[in-house]
């Protein structure tokens, strides 16, 4: 009888261990949101002058499959929204310094959220979402074939709290500033990029699992021009 109780007790212990252990394992294999990717410091000098960069910038829609380096991602994300001032000012101007833009990165390796304050990325998914993004962007192949797509989104309430209905205009302007910085930075690095505005907001939101208040404004495929 004692043995039987012992076996039952061991059985319960084993089951509890399996449930907790497997749960832990499955959490570990899913995207670990605490696992930040620290980006290398962005460089502040380049080989191409601003004038030459403006002259060379053009929309690139055909890319090779060569992946971008972490240093290139660092530079592009810094150009979009990196911190450039001691008080927290960023690379692109913002009405009332309210910074409504949120920047995401989609690559074959996963989906990442850029956080300017620490210049790092938080992995949100390890799935390749480029194909889903392409469907949301009316099948534009550049959004699937580029090695990376930078997604600019905005949280309207950050700006509308102060500026009311005028916020919509300000936010669109800010997305333009950030996008142009990315396009010029890509050009200066010898990369190609393209601003894509034709997509279904709700489908992009769904494809990426974006929070409901993060409205997608721009998709920017970037890579090595073919
Ligand atoms: C707001 C905006 C939205 C755009 N959307 C798209 C798009 O969805 N797909 C695309 O292929 N190009 C898009 N473009 C790129 C334009 O087609 C391109 O800028 C234009 O043809 C001029 O060429 P360039 O950029 O080489 O000077 C967009 C440009 C802007 C400014």
Short mmCIF file of N, CA, C and O and ligand atoms in Angstrom, two decimals, residues 56-61 137-138 140 142-143 180 183 193-199 217-219, ligand 1:
data_model
loop_
_atom_site.label_atom_id
_atom_site.label_comp_id
_atom_site.label_asym_id
_atom_site.label_seq_id
_atom_site.Cartn_x
_atom_site.Cartn_y
_atom_site.Cartn_z
N UNK A 56 22.02 61.04 -56.18
CA UNK A 56 21.97 59.61 -56.51
C UNK A 56 20.69 58.92 -56.07
O UNK A 56 20.37 57.85 -56.56
N UNK A 57 19.97 59.48 -55.10
CA UNK A 57 18.78 58.80 -54.58
C UNK A 57 17.75 58.58 -55.68
O UNK A 57 17.41 59.48 -56.42
N UNK A 58 17.30 57.37 -55.79
CA UNK A 58 16.21 57.05 -56.71
C UNK A 58 15.49 55.84 -56.15
O UNK A 58 16.04 55.11 -55.31
N UNK A 59 14.26 55.63 -56.58
CA UNK A 59 13.51 54.47 -56.07
C UNK A 59 14.05 53.19 -56.69
O UNK A 59 14.13 53.07 -57.91
N UNK A 60 14.43 52.27 -55.83
CA UNK A 60 14.97 50.98 -56.27
C UNK A 60 13.94 49.90 -55.93
O UNK A 60 13.46 49.83 -54.80
N UNK A 61 13.57 49.11 -56.93
CA UNK A 61 12.54 48.08 -56.71
C UNK A 61 13.07 46.66 -56.90
O UNK A 61 12.36 45.71 -56.62
N UNK A 137 0.51 44.62 -49.37
CA UNK A 137 0.94 45.74 -50.20
C UNK A 137 0.60 45.47 -51.67
O UNK A 137 1.40 45.74 -52.56
N UNK A 138 -0.57 44.95 -51.90
CA UNK A 138 -1.11 44.72 -53.25
C UNK A 138 -0.19 43.86 -54.11
O UNK A 138 -0.10 44.05 -55.32
N UNK A 140 3.01 43.88 -54.35
CA UNK A 140 4.22 44.53 -54.89
C UNK A 140 5.44 43.69 -54.51
O UNK A 140 5.79 43.58 -53.32
N UNK A 142 8.55 43.93 -54.61
CA UNK A 142 9.71 44.50 -53.89
C UNK A 142 9.56 44.33 -52.38
O UNK A 142 10.56 44.26 -51.66
N UNK A 143 8.33 44.25 -51.88
CA UNK A 143 8.14 44.12 -50.44
C UNK A 143 8.39 42.68 -49.96
O UNK A 143 8.46 42.44 -48.77
N UNK A 180 12.55 60.01 -45.73
CA UNK A 180 13.60 60.60 -46.57
C UNK A 180 14.98 60.35 -45.94
O UNK A 180 15.94 60.07 -46.66
N UNK A 183 15.91 56.86 -46.89
CA UNK A 183 16.25 56.74 -48.31
C UNK A 183 17.64 57.31 -48.59
O UNK A 183 18.43 56.73 -49.34
N UNK A 193 16.60 51.76 -51.92
CA UNK A 193 15.38 51.71 -51.11
C UNK A 193 14.23 52.37 -51.88
O UNK A 193 14.46 53.02 -52.91
N UNK A 194 13.04 52.20 -51.35
CA UNK A 194 11.84 52.69 -52.04
C UNK A 194 10.75 53.00 -51.01
O UNK A 194 10.48 52.17 -50.13
N UNK A 195 10.10 54.18 -51.12
CA UNK A 195 8.98 54.42 -50.22
C UNK A 195 7.71 53.82 -50.80
O UNK A 195 7.32 54.14 -51.92
N UNK A 196 7.07 52.93 -50.06
CA UNK A 196 5.83 52.29 -50.53
C UNK A 196 4.66 52.79 -49.69
O UNK A 196 4.64 52.61 -48.47
N UNK A 197 3.70 53.44 -50.37
CA UNK A 197 2.53 53.94 -49.66
C UNK A 197 1.26 53.16 -50.01
O UNK A 197 0.24 53.30 -49.34
N UNK A 198 1.35 52.33 -51.08
CA UNK A 198 0.17 51.58 -51.52
C UNK A 198 0.08 50.25 -50.78
O UNK A 198 0.78 49.29 -51.10
N UNK A 199 -0.76 50.22 -49.75
CA UNK A 199 -1.01 48.98 -49.00
C UNK A 199 -2.29 49.16 -48.21
O UNK A 199 -2.78 50.27 -48.01
N UNK A 217 2.26 53.67 -41.85
CA UNK A 217 2.26 54.82 -42.75
C UNK A 217 3.12 54.60 -43.98
O UNK A 217 2.83 55.14 -45.05
N UNK A 218 4.19 53.87 -43.82
CA UNK A 218 5.13 53.68 -44.93
C UNK A 218 5.79 52.32 -44.79
O UNK A 218 6.14 51.92 -43.68
N UNK A 219 5.98 51.65 -45.92
CA UNK A 219 6.84 50.46 -45.98
C UNK A 219 8.05 50.86 -46.81
O UNK A 219 7.88 51.44 -47.89
C1 LIG B 1 3.93 58.92 -50.77
C2 LIG B 1 4.59 57.99 -51.78
C3 LIG B 1 4.06 56.74 -51.99
C4 LIG B 1 4.69 55.87 -52.88
N1 LIG B 1 4.20 54.61 -53.02
C5 LIG B 1 4.79 53.75 -53.89
C6 LIG B 1 4.32 52.43 -54.01
O1 LIG B 1 3.39 52.00 -53.34
N2 LIG B 1 4.96 51.61 -54.89
C7 LIG B 1 6.02 52.03 -55.65
O2 LIG B 1 6.55 51.24 -56.42
N3 LIG B 1 6.50 53.29 -55.54
C8 LIG B 1 5.92 54.16 -54.67
N4 LIG B 1 6.42 55.42 -54.52
C9 LIG B 1 7.64 55.82 -55.26
C10 LIG B 1 7.33 56.71 -56.47
O3 LIG B 1 6.75 55.96 -57.49
C11 LIG B 1 8.64 57.35 -56.94
O4 LIG B 1 9.14 58.17 -55.91
C12 LIG B 1 8.45 58.18 -58.20
O5 LIG B 1 8.22 57.36 -59.31
C13 LIG B 1 9.69 59.06 -58.51
O6 LIG B 1 10.82 58.26 -58.72
P1 LIG B 1 12.12 58.40 -57.80
O7 LIG B 1 11.75 58.07 -56.39
O8 LIG B 1 13.11 57.41 -58.37
O9 LIG B 1 12.62 59.81 -57.89
C14 LIG B 1 5.83 56.30 -53.62
C15 LIG B 1 6.33 57.59 -53.40
C16 LIG B 1 5.75 58.42 -52.48
C17 LIG B 1 6.35 59.79 -52.24
#
